[in-house]
Amino acid sequence: MQQFINPSFDEWNILTERPTASYEDLEPLVAEVFEAVKKEGDQAVRKYTAQFDKVALEEVRVGAQAINNAEKLVPEALKAAIQQAKVNIESFHKAQDYKMQQLETQKGVVCWQEKKPIEKVGLYIPGGSAPLFSTILMLAIPAQIAGCKEIILCTPPTQEGTVPPVVLYTAQLCGVEKIYTIGGIQAIAAMALGTATIPKVYKIFGPGNQYVTVAKQWATRYQVSIDMPAGPSELLVAADATANPAFIAADLLSQAEHGPDSQVLFVTTHRSFLSEVTAALEEQLNALPRKEIAAQALKNSKAFYFETNQQAIDFINAYGPEHYIVCVENEALYLEQVRNAGSVFVGNFTPESAGDYASGTNHTLPTNGYAKHYSGVNLDSFRKAITFQKISKEGIQLLGNTIELMAEAEGLQAHKNAVRIRLNTLENEI
Amino acid sequence: MQQFINPSFDEWNILTERPTASYEDLEPLVAEVFEAVKKEGDQAVRKYTAQFDKVALEEVRVGAQAINNAEKLVPEALKAAIQQAKVNIESFHKAQDYKMQQLETQKGVVCWQEKKPIEKVGLYIPGGSAPLFSTILMLAIPAQIAGCKEIILCTPPTQEGTVPPVVLYTAQLCGVEKIYTIGGIQAIAAMALGTATIPKVYKIFGPGNQYVTVAKQWATRYQVSIDMPAGPSELLVAADATANPAFIAADLLSQAEHGPDSQVLFVTTHRSFLSEVTAALEEQLNALPRKEIAAQALKNSKAFYFETNQQAIDFINAYGPEHYIVCVENEALYLEQVRNAGSVFVGNFTPESAGDYASGTNHTLPTNGYAKHYSGVNLDSFRKAITFQKISKEGIQLLGNTIELMAEAEGLQAHKNAVRIRLNTLENEI
């Protein structure tokens, strides 16, 4: 890790910068696949699956038999773990369901807001070296709680053209009924546009590689929305003398193993930790199966010493980390002042991996500084807020003149008339 | 209005379609302006203001004197109206502030969510024939309640290079301190990228013409987010025999006067209203100053008769109107089944213009079918949700094994290690 001692405020802009990978050069390919899927539907989806995944799909949709068989193929202990995680994720996301009361903003004017499910949502689960079934928990559980009617899932085929049993098991456990063995740009295009087999959805969720990222952005041209723009995963650990350097190293490595572009930051007010954590990193790194990936991520990583808590806190907010571990004596100070972060892990016994899998919080979180203006996935990601108002005769008589004056000042006479015609009727009633 | 009697379900797709205007041909111009603002900053902003608005700006930012003078120039009655609207909008948006309690998802695992303000937001207020000061109320009030630290406002200059007093007055009343006399693509680019004078913001809000719409979409390439994609305004009125045809006509016209591309729909289960509302429209139309605009909008508008309430309701949900007026006897049935809409106006004395100005609800709402997956602007539009978790020693001992099993199954050994190292420490403590 590169080390920085009390970097001055002027340098923060550069120090909090992420390496920006521009994927604009992928847009022509993405546009091509979208056009093909629009024109040829399932046929195009199969064609690109053959081309990109080297798999000749017989069926795009996973059949009931494969789904039912999956349960038998997943070890009992893993199933129990997935179920425990599900209970926690479920209770945390259910607790986000707040119902606003009706409010009489003034006499006779009653306003309220209701949250309604997005009826059709698509979940994208990446393939790759290992099946990322935990992301299904993070997306399908809040979708179910929200009440989304149609929840579909796309995931790239294995080399045998199948979907790993643990993915099928988790999807079924979370109530996902339609699972499609497709990935990449063609999967996003299919969900955005719809084909004979794959239903068009209103919103697409889930992580993916740069092709998926660009395809999700492209999908927004077709009146589809997305959970958030994706980027390489990030962790920032803040620690003072009360922290444990070996734990910190383990947490930093858990982020570094994701990929060579993972962002790993360490911020401390305890100067000797710069070397102690570095030593612990070296010790632990060698035992990792993914040590080459982790080592590469660590090369681009940064460790900071700040003299005061306030400097450390301000720097962390300027960065806005996706994951933020806080191991300090004055926890209250650090927590009060969290302004920009995706998910925060408090204390020496709260590793990031707890939130990645099973504490209950969501692991689909804003990266790349988006924590400054984006929420991680939560119950409301699967709902929209609709407002209502009901005005009584007395209400419009009390509020009418205000509306008329404002409409007139904006030059909108018909807006004024809609009030005037009602007020006239009421005056004639008397 | 074109009339449709009991259209069959097969036709709904076409009948609920909006005329799609593609603005892709504007992208090269938008890209050019963004590039210029990125390179030349304020100089480019001035250049494009001269080019597009035909105004040579001396100062980009409105000075304190102009702002302070504004109050004297706005009629007292209009100021009182704006203040009353402000009180209602404030109380409705404050009522949306829900604080989630901490939740122990399982013993020793405490999770919670906090909403934090987006620190820097930019509001765009269109110019044009009349100053749309009401939109300032709708954007600046929730921004203030959310606690956004920097709230800036851009609005195009009048031909004299100034900003209308009512805009300055309303902005100041709502706590907006920085007001810039710039509009169009260059305003959006300046807020997205920042210049020497205009601060870069994290999120841009507000309506605008097609240039602004494309520029807002383009801004998302620069890690800025936007409130929602914009489209022509829409109103759907649902009515049975208990409604008042003259009121309905007045409401439809209040939407139609916005622009020739306004979407106006009328749905009824009371067949004779098709002709009665048409007659009322003709009668009221001629008295309007904007009658040519309204007449053109009405040409593309549609009126529907459905035999049953359920058909009417299903059709309305298939359309997903921005504004939705419900004047029916069985109100409960219609309200229960609202699935897709921006804002709903209930009963004969709740005109859309009440919500446009003063009832308390927001008027920045999803159009073009986006109500199926987008909320209108609300308090949370100016905040993001951050999750927190704190796990005790006992908590990690109870949950640790679950995390280890799941991490291992995903091939992420370092994720597992971050738990194992803590469990080992605790085992050694005993």
mmCIF file of C-alpha atoms in Angstrom, chain A residues 20 24 27 77-78 80-82 84-85 87-88 91-92 95-98 100 103 105-106 109 111-119 130-135 137 149 202-203 217-218 220-225 244 246-248 250-251 253-255 257-258 284 287-290 317 325 327 331 335-362 365 368 370-376 378 380 383-393 396 398-399 401-403 405-419 421-422 425-426 429, chain B residues 20 24 27 77-78 80-82 84-85 87-88 91-92 95-98 100 103 105-106 109 111-119 130-135 137 149 202-203 217-218 220-225 244 246-248 250-251 253-255 257-258 284 287-290 317 325 327 331 335-362 365 368 370-376 378 380 383-393 396 398-399 401-403 405-419 421-422 425-426 429:
data_model
loop_
_atom_site.group_PDB
_atom_site.id
_atom_site.type_symbol
_atom_site.label_atom_id
_atom_site.label_comp_id
_atom_site.label_asym_id
_atom_site.label_seq_id
_atom_site.Cartn_x
_atom_site.Cartn_y
_atom_site.Cartn_z
ATOM 1 C CA THR A 20 -11.708 6.041 -14.278
ATOM 2 C CA GLU A 24 -17.530 4.351 -24.224
ATOM 3 C CA GLU A 27 -21.138 1.358 -26.874
ATOM 4 C CA ALA A 77 -25.016 -27.009 5.724
ATOM 5 C CA LEU A 78 -24.920 -24.460 2.879
ATOM 6 C CA ALA A 80 -29.014 -23.854 6.311
ATOM 7 C CA ALA A 81 -26.574 -20.945 5.998
ATOM 8 C CA ILE A 82 -28.503 -19.462 3.072
ATOM 9 C CA GLN A 84 -30.259 -18.044 8.075
ATOM 10 C CA ALA A 85 -29.000 -15.208 5.884
ATOM 11 C CA VAL A 87 -34.152 -14.562 7.648
ATOM 12 C CA ASN A 88 -31.847 -11.669 8.574
ATOM 13 C CA SER A 91 -36.299 -8.814 8.656
ATOM 14 C CA PHE A 92 -34.015 -5.866 7.911
ATOM 15 C CA ALA A 95 -38.319 -3.011 8.787
ATOM 16 C CA GLN A 96 -37.854 -0.425 6.012
ATOM 17 C CA ASP A 97 -41.572 -0.490 5.252
ATOM 18 C CA TYR A 98 -42.883 2.795 6.588
ATOM 19 C CA MET A 100 -47.019 7.633 5.864
ATOM 20 C CA LEU A 103 -51.816 14.751 6.566
ATOM 21 C CA THR A 105 -51.884 20.344 5.213
ATOM 22 C CA GLN A 106 -54.614 22.902 5.788
ATOM 23 C CA VAL A 109 -56.807 19.588 2.161
ATOM 24 C CA CYS A 111 -52.439 14.722 1.324
ATOM 25 C CA TRP A 112 -50.670 11.406 1.598
ATOM 26 C CA GLN A 113 -48.050 9.211 -0.024
ATOM 27 C CA GLU A 114 -48.240 5.480 -0.749
ATOM 28 C CA LYS A 115 -45.438 3.180 -1.836
ATOM 29 C CA LYS A 116 -46.393 0.731 -4.588
ATOM 30 C CA PRO A 117 -44.316 -2.110 -6.030
ATOM 31 C CA ILE A 118 -42.641 -1.843 -9.422
ATOM 32 C CA GLU A 119 -44.610 -4.570 -11.138
ATOM 33 C CA ALA A 130 -17.995 -18.980 -8.774
ATOM 34 C CA PRO A 131 -21.785 -18.710 -8.565
ATOM 35 C CA LEU A 132 -22.712 -15.470 -6.777
ATOM 36 C CA PHE A 133 -25.886 -16.758 -5.162
ATOM 37 C CA SER A 134 -25.659 -14.189 -2.336
ATOM 38 C CA THR A 135 -26.671 -11.442 -4.768
ATOM 39 C CA LEU A 137 -30.746 -12.962 -1.710
ATOM 40 C CA LYS A 149 -45.507 -9.237 -9.393
ATOM 41 C CA TYR A 202 -39.395 -1.889 -15.922
ATOM 42 C CA LYS A 203 -36.217 -1.936 -13.842
ATOM 43 C CA GLN A 217 -26.749 2.304 -19.016
ATOM 44 C CA TRP A 218 -27.834 1.754 -22.621
ATOM 45 C CA THR A 220 -32.126 3.524 -19.948
ATOM 46 C CA ARG A 221 -32.630 4.737 -23.532
ATOM 47 C CA TYR A 222 -35.549 2.323 -23.721
ATOM 48 C CA GLN A 223 -37.486 3.679 -20.726
ATOM 49 C CA VAL A 224 -36.065 1.108 -18.383
ATOM 50 C CA SER A 225 -34.453 2.167 -15.138
ATOM 51 C CA ASN A 244 -6.706 -4.901 15.731
ATOM 52 C CA ALA A 246 -4.656 -8.427 11.980
ATOM 53 C CA PHE A 247 -8.409 -7.929 11.681
ATOM 54 C CA ILE A 248 -7.851 -4.821 9.554
ATOM 55 C CA ALA A 250 -8.054 -9.530 6.905
ATOM 56 C CA ASP A 251 -10.771 -7.043 5.983
ATOM 57 C CA LEU A 253 -7.716 -8.541 1.846
ATOM 58 C CA SER A 254 -11.365 -9.585 1.689
ATOM 59 C CA GLN A 255 -11.910 -6.567 -0.536
ATOM 60 C CA GLU A 257 -9.485 -10.479 -3.544
ATOM 61 C CA HIS A 258 -12.512 -9.303 -5.552
ATOM 62 C CA GLN A 284 -1.958 -13.161 5.503
ATOM 63 C CA ALA A 287 -2.195 -18.076 2.410
ATOM 64 C CA LEU A 288 -4.863 -16.885 -0.030
ATOM 65 C CA PRO A 289 -5.868 -18.892 -3.101
ATOM 66 C CA ARG A 290 -6.568 -15.596 -4.904
ATOM 67 C CA ASN A 317 -16.527 11.799 3.551
ATOM 68 C CA ILE A 325 -15.376 -0.188 8.555
ATOM 69 C CA CYS A 327 -12.871 0.583 14.532
ATOM 70 C CA GLU A 331 -17.406 5.567 17.750
ATOM 71 C CA LEU A 335 -20.893 7.639 13.243
ATOM 72 C CA GLU A 336 -22.555 11.012 13.755
ATOM 73 C CA GLN A 337 -20.433 12.414 10.980
ATOM 74 C CA VAL A 338 -20.930 9.759 8.312
ATOM 75 C CA ARG A 339 -22.125 11.817 5.379
ATOM 76 C CA ASN A 340 -21.139 9.726 2.355
ATOM 77 C CA ALA A 341 -20.900 5.921 2.459
ATOM 78 C CA GLY A 342 -22.733 2.882 1.169
ATOM 79 C CA SER A 343 -22.740 0.597 4.211
ATOM 80 C CA VAL A 344 -20.962 1.096 7.534
ATOM 81 C CA PHE A 345 -19.485 -1.661 9.712
ATOM 82 C CA VAL A 346 -18.985 -0.662 13.318
ATOM 83 C CA GLY A 347 -16.482 -2.133 15.753
ATOM 84 C CA ASN A 348 -13.814 -4.796 15.813
ATOM 85 C CA PHE A 349 -16.210 -7.714 15.393
ATOM 86 C CA THR A 350 -18.105 -6.465 12.332
ATOM 87 C CA PRO A 351 -16.210 -7.601 9.237
ATOM 88 C CA GLU A 352 -17.418 -6.452 5.831
ATOM 89 C CA SER A 353 -18.150 -10.058 4.923
ATOM 90 C CA ALA A 354 -20.952 -10.062 7.513
ATOM 91 C CA GLY A 355 -22.823 -7.509 5.421
ATOM 92 C CA ASP A 356 -21.802 -9.202 2.184
ATOM 93 C CA TYR A 357 -23.702 -12.294 3.219
ATOM 94 C CA ALA A 358 -25.790 -12.453 6.291
ATOM 95 C CA SER A 359 -26.141 -9.588 8.781
ATOM 96 C CA GLY A 360 -29.279 -8.366 7.065
ATOM 97 C CA THR A 361 -28.085 -5.240 5.235
ATOM 98 C CA ASN A 362 -27.861 -5.165 1.462
ATOM 99 C CA LEU A 365 -24.030 -0.606 -2.887
ATOM 100 C CA ASN A 368 -16.950 5.197 -7.391
ATOM 101 C CA TYR A 370 -21.774 7.517 -6.059
ATOM 102 C CA ALA A 371 -22.366 7.087 -2.318
ATOM 103 C CA LYS A 372 -22.521 10.886 -2.314
ATOM 104 C CA HIS A 373 -25.883 10.777 -4.063
ATOM 105 C CA TYR A 374 -27.050 7.172 -4.415
ATOM 106 C CA SER A 375 -28.504 4.746 -1.888
ATOM 107 C CA GLY A 376 -27.599 1.099 -1.866
ATOM 108 C CA ASN A 378 -33.149 -1.228 -0.307
ATOM 109 C CA ASP A 380 -37.684 1.392 -1.872
ATOM 110 C CA ARG A 383 -41.169 0.557 -5.158
ATOM 111 C CA LYS A 384 -42.216 3.995 -6.222
ATOM 112 C CA ALA A 385 -43.962 6.645 -4.148
ATOM 113 C CA ILE A 386 -47.348 7.884 -5.370
ATOM 114 C CA THR A 387 -48.903 10.992 -3.825
ATOM 115 C CA PHE A 388 -52.623 11.520 -3.232
ATOM 116 C CA GLN A 389 -54.707 14.511 -2.292
ATOM 117 C CA LYS A 390 -58.358 15.008 -1.510
ATOM 118 C CA ILE A 391 -59.819 18.461 -1.104
ATOM 119 C CA SER A 392 -63.246 19.199 0.386
ATOM 120 C CA LYS A 393 -65.565 22.013 -0.676
ATOM 121 C CA ILE A 396 -60.935 24.515 -2.119
ATOM 122 C CA LEU A 398 -59.823 28.274 1.562
ATOM 123 C CA LEU A 399 -57.019 27.386 -0.878
ATOM 124 C CA ASN A 401 -57.536 32.003 -4.273
ATOM 125 C CA THR A 402 -53.911 31.087 -3.649
ATOM 126 C CA ILE A 403 -53.948 28.714 -6.610
ATOM 127 C CA LEU A 405 -53.068 33.938 -8.042
ATOM 128 C CA MET A 406 -50.135 31.665 -8.672
ATOM 129 C CA ALA A 407 -51.576 30.225 -11.910
ATOM 130 C CA GLU A 408 -52.256 33.710 -13.202
ATOM 131 C CA ALA A 409 -48.727 34.851 -12.386
ATOM 132 C CA GLU A 410 -47.390 31.907 -14.378
ATOM 133 C CA GLY A 411 -49.630 32.808 -17.299
ATOM 134 C CA LEU A 412 -51.677 29.618 -17.063
ATOM 135 C CA GLN A 413 -55.287 30.747 -17.288
ATOM 136 C CA ALA A 414 -56.808 27.285 -17.703
ATOM 137 C CA HIS A 415 -55.128 26.237 -14.446
ATOM 138 C CA LYS A 416 -56.880 29.145 -12.799
ATOM 139 C CA ASN A 417 -60.195 28.289 -14.496
ATOM 140 C CA ALA A 418 -60.164 24.767 -13.079
ATOM 141 C CA VAL A 419 -60.350 26.375 -9.632
ATOM 142 C CA ILE A 421 -65.328 26.977 -12.067
ATOM 143 C CA ARG A 422 -65.486 25.070 -8.783
ATOM 144 C CA THR A 425 -70.372 26.478 -8.402
ATOM 145 C CA LEU A 426 -69.944 26.612 -4.636
ATOM 146 C CA GLU A 429 -74.873 26.679 -4.062
ATOM 147 C CA THR B 20 -42.120 9.060 -28.830
ATOM 148 C CA GLU B 24 -30.818 11.479 -30.203
ATOM 149 C CA GLU B 27 -26.659 14.539 -28.709
ATOM 150 C CA ALA B 77 -51.118 39.195 -2.743
ATOM 151 C CA LEU B 78 -48.841 36.972 -4.819
ATOM 152 C CA ALA B 80 -48.959 35.816 0.432
ATOM 153 C CA ALA B 81 -50.079 33.077 -1.978
ATOM 154 C CA ILE B 82 -46.516 31.812 -2.404
ATOM 155 C CA GLN B 84 -49.265 29.796 1.903
ATOM 156 C CA ALA B 85 -48.206 27.272 -0.728
ATOM 157 C CA VAL B 87 -46.348 26.194 4.333
ATOM 158 C CA ASN B 88 -48.362 23.342 2.791
ATOM 159 C CA SER B 91 -45.534 20.282 6.040
ATOM 160 C CA PHE B 92 -46.219 17.551 3.494
ATOM 161 C CA ALA B 95 -44.099 14.398 7.101
ATOM 162 C CA GLN B 96 -42.078 12.138 4.774
ATOM 163 C CA ASP B 97 -39.175 12.110 7.220
ATOM 164 C CA TYR B 98 -39.254 8.646 8.711
ATOM 165 C CA MET B 100 -35.887 3.704 11.017
ATOM 166 C CA LEU B 103 -33.087 -3.676 14.461
ATOM 167 C CA THR B 105 -31.709 -9.086 13.113
ATOM 168 C CA GLN B 106 -30.341 -11.829 15.335
ATOM 169 C CA VAL B 109 -26.297 -8.272 15.182
ATOM 170 C CA CYS B 111 -28.597 -3.147 11.745
ATOM 171 C CA TRP B 112 -30.078 0.209 10.869
ATOM 172 C CA GLN B 113 -30.547 2.679 8.045
ATOM 173 C CA GLU B 114 -30.046 6.454 8.118
ATOM 174 C CA LYS B 115 -31.057 8.989 5.507
ATOM 175 C CA LYS B 116 -28.428 11.656 4.818
ATOM 176 C CA PRO B 117 -28.723 14.729 2.596
ATOM 177 C CA ILE B 118 -27.107 14.888 -0.833
ATOM 178 C CA GLU B 119 -24.692 17.675 -0.062
ATOM 179 C CA ALA B 130 -43.758 33.075 -17.946
ATOM 180 C CA PRO B 131 -41.550 32.593 -14.883
ATOM 181 C CA LEU B 132 -42.209 29.145 -13.398
ATOM 182 C CA PHE B 133 -41.568 30.093 -9.785
ATOM 183 C CA SER B 134 -43.799 27.274 -8.486
ATOM 184 C CA THR B 135 -41.143 24.743 -9.478
ATOM 185 C CA LEU B 137 -41.071 25.726 -4.241
ATOM 186 C CA LYS B 149 -25.719 22.095 2.203
ATOM 187 C CA TYR B 202 -24.051 15.756 -7.365
ATOM 188 C CA LYS B 203 -27.650 15.752 -8.564
ATOM 189 C CA GLN B 217 -29.275 12.533 -19.569
ATOM 190 C CA TRP B 218 -25.808 13.402 -20.896
ATOM 191 C CA THR B 220 -25.143 11.148 -16.070
ATOM 192 C CA ARG B 221 -21.960 10.288 -18.002
ATOM 193 C CA TYR B 222 -20.129 12.569 -15.590
ATOM 194 C CA GLN B 223 -21.201 10.813 -12.377
ATOM 195 C CA VAL B 224 -24.047 13.199 -11.776
ATOM 196 C CA SER B 225 -27.535 11.899 -11.156
ATOM 197 C CA ASN B 244 -69.234 17.139 -13.183
ATOM 198 C CA ALA B 246 -67.722 21.127 -16.735
ATOM 199 C CA PHE B 247 -65.133 20.477 -14.024
ATOM 200 C CA ILE B 248 -63.681 17.635 -16.084
ATOM 201 C CA ALA B 250 -61.715 22.581 -17.089
ATOM 202 C CA ASP B 251 -59.177 20.062 -15.764
ATOM 203 C CA LEU B 253 -57.907 22.114 -20.554
ATOM 204 C CA SER B 254 -55.571 22.997 -17.683
ATOM 205 C CA GLN B 255 -53.360 20.200 -18.931
ATOM 206 C CA GLU B 257 -52.692 24.508 -22.286
ATOM 207 C CA HIS B 258 -49.188 23.385 -21.263
ATOM 208 C CA GLN B 284 -64.570 26.627 -22.338
ATOM 209 C CA ALA B 287 -62.237 31.804 -23.560
ATOM 210 C CA LEU B 288 -58.626 30.718 -23.104
ATOM 211 C CA PRO B 289 -55.681 32.968 -23.986
ATOM 212 C CA ARG B 290 -53.693 29.857 -24.878
ATOM 213 C CA ASN B 317 -52.793 1.316 -14.685
ATOM 214 C CA ILE B 325 -58.011 12.761 -11.276
ATOM 215 C CA CYS B 327 -64.195 11.509 -9.644
ATOM 216 C CA GLU B 331 -63.665 5.999 -4.632
ATOM 217 C CA LEU B 335 -57.864 4.231 -4.883
ATOM 218 C CA GLU B 336 -57.057 0.752 -3.627
ATOM 219 C CA GLN B 337 -56.139 -0.253 -7.123
ATOM 220 C CA VAL B 338 -53.876 2.628 -8.101
ATOM 221 C CA ARG B 339 -50.728 0.832 -9.190
ATOM 222 C CA ASN B 340 -49.086 3.275 -11.614
ATOM 223 C CA ALA B 341 -49.499 7.039 -11.332
ATOM 224 C CA GLY B 342 -47.514 10.109 -10.373
ATOM 225 C CA SER B 343 -49.999 12.066 -8.263
ATOM 226 C CA VAL B 344 -53.677 11.313 -7.667
ATOM 227 C CA PHE B 345 -56.439 13.898 -7.207
ATOM 228 C CA VAL B 346 -59.520 12.558 -5.480
ATOM 229 C CA GLY B 347 -63.059 13.906 -5.785
ATOM 230 C CA ASN B 348 -64.871 16.687 -7.575
ATOM 231 C CA PHE B 349 -63.199 19.497 -5.662
ATOM 232 C CA THR B 350 -59.575 18.472 -6.182
ATOM 233 C CA PRO B 351 -58.380 20.016 -9.465
ATOM 234 C CA GLU B 352 -54.908 19.174 -10.730
ATOM 235 C CA SER B 353 -53.920 22.801 -10.340
ATOM 236 C CA ALA B 354 -54.216 22.414 -6.555
ATOM 237 C CA GLY B 355 -51.295 19.990 -6.630
ATOM 238 C CA ASP B 356 -49.479 22.045 -9.250
ATOM 239 C CA TYR B 357 -49.251 24.915 -6.802
ATOM 240 C CA ALA B 358 -50.374 24.661 -3.267
ATOM 241 C CA SER B 359 -51.977 21.540 -1.753
ATOM 242 C CA GLY B 360 -48.615 20.342 -0.476
ATOM 243 C CA THR B 361 -47.778 17.483 -2.857
ATOM 244 C CA ASN B 362 -44.959 17.817 -5.369
ATOM 245 C CA LEU B 365 -43.707 13.913 -11.504
ATOM 246 C CA ASN B 368 -44.297 8.975 -20.403
ATOM 247 C CA TYR B 370 -42.221 6.276 -16.041
ATOM 248 C CA ALA B 371 -44.798 6.306 -13.240
ATOM 249 C CA LYS B 372 -44.527 2.518 -13.514
ATOM 250 C CA HIS B 373 -41.074 2.636 -11.953
ATOM 251 C CA TYR B 374 -40.258 6.208 -10.879
ATOM 252 C CA SER B 375 -41.441 8.284 -7.939
ATOM 253 C CA GLY B 376 -42.202 11.945 -8.252
ATOM 254 C CA ASN B 378 -40.095 13.808 -2.715
ATOM 255 C CA ASP B 380 -35.934 11.147 -0.403
ATOM 256 C CA ARG B 383 -31.246 12.148 0.404
ATOM 257 C CA LYS B 384 -29.586 8.798 0.211
ATOM 258 C CA ALA B 385 -29.983 5.853 2.583
ATOM 259 C CA ILE B 386 -26.871 4.584 4.346
ATOM 260 C CA THR B 387 -26.948 1.263 6.189
ATOM 261 C CA PHE B 388 -25.077 0.488 9.397
ATOM 262 C CA GLN B 389 -24.364 -2.677 11.311
ATOM 263 C CA LYS B 390 -22.689 -3.445 14.600
ATOM 264 C CA ILE B 391 -21.928 -6.975 15.656
ATOM 265 C CA SER B 392 -20.941 -8.029 19.154
ATOM 266 C CA LYS B 393 -18.537 -10.831 20.055
ATOM 267 C CA ILE B 396 -20.145 -12.947 15.300
ATOM 268 C CA LEU B 398 -23.534 -17.008 16.298
ATOM 269 C CA LEU B 399 -23.403 -15.749 12.684
ATOM 270 C CA ASN B 401 -20.203 -20.003 10.539
ATOM 271 C CA THR B 402 -22.974 -18.993 8.171
ATOM 272 C CA ILE B 403 -20.760 -16.320 6.618
ATOM 273 C CA LEU B 405 -19.921 -21.349 4.534
ATOM 274 C CA MET B 406 -21.363 -18.864 2.071
ATOM 275 C CA ALA B 407 -18.011 -17.179 1.357
ATOM 276 C CA GLU B 408 -16.387 -20.522 0.748
ATOM 277 C CA ALA B 409 -19.170 -21.573 -1.632
ATOM 278 C CA GLU B 410 -18.578 -18.379 -3.608
ATOM 279 C CA GLY B 411 -14.842 -19.080 -3.732
ATOM 280 C CA LEU B 412 -13.942 -16.030 -1.659
ATOM 281 C CA GLN B 413 -11.457 -17.310 0.917
ATOM 282 C CA ALA B 414 -10.379 -13.893 2.212
ATOM 283 C CA HIS B 415 -14.008 -13.101 2.991
ATOM 284 C CA LYS B 416 -14.082 -16.248 5.078
ATOM 285 C CA ASN B 417 -10.735 -15.402 6.727
ATOM 286 C CA ALA B 418 -12.048 -12.048 7.937
ATOM 287 C CA VAL B 419 -14.550 -13.991 10.039
ATOM 288 C CA ILE B 421 -9.508 -14.601 12.376
ATOM 289 C CA ARG B 422 -12.084 -13.036 14.712
ATOM 290 C CA THR B 425 -9.293 -14.703 18.639
ATOM 291 C CA LEU B 426 -12.495 -15.205 20.594
ATOM 292 C CA GLU B 429 -9.878 -15.590 24.830
#
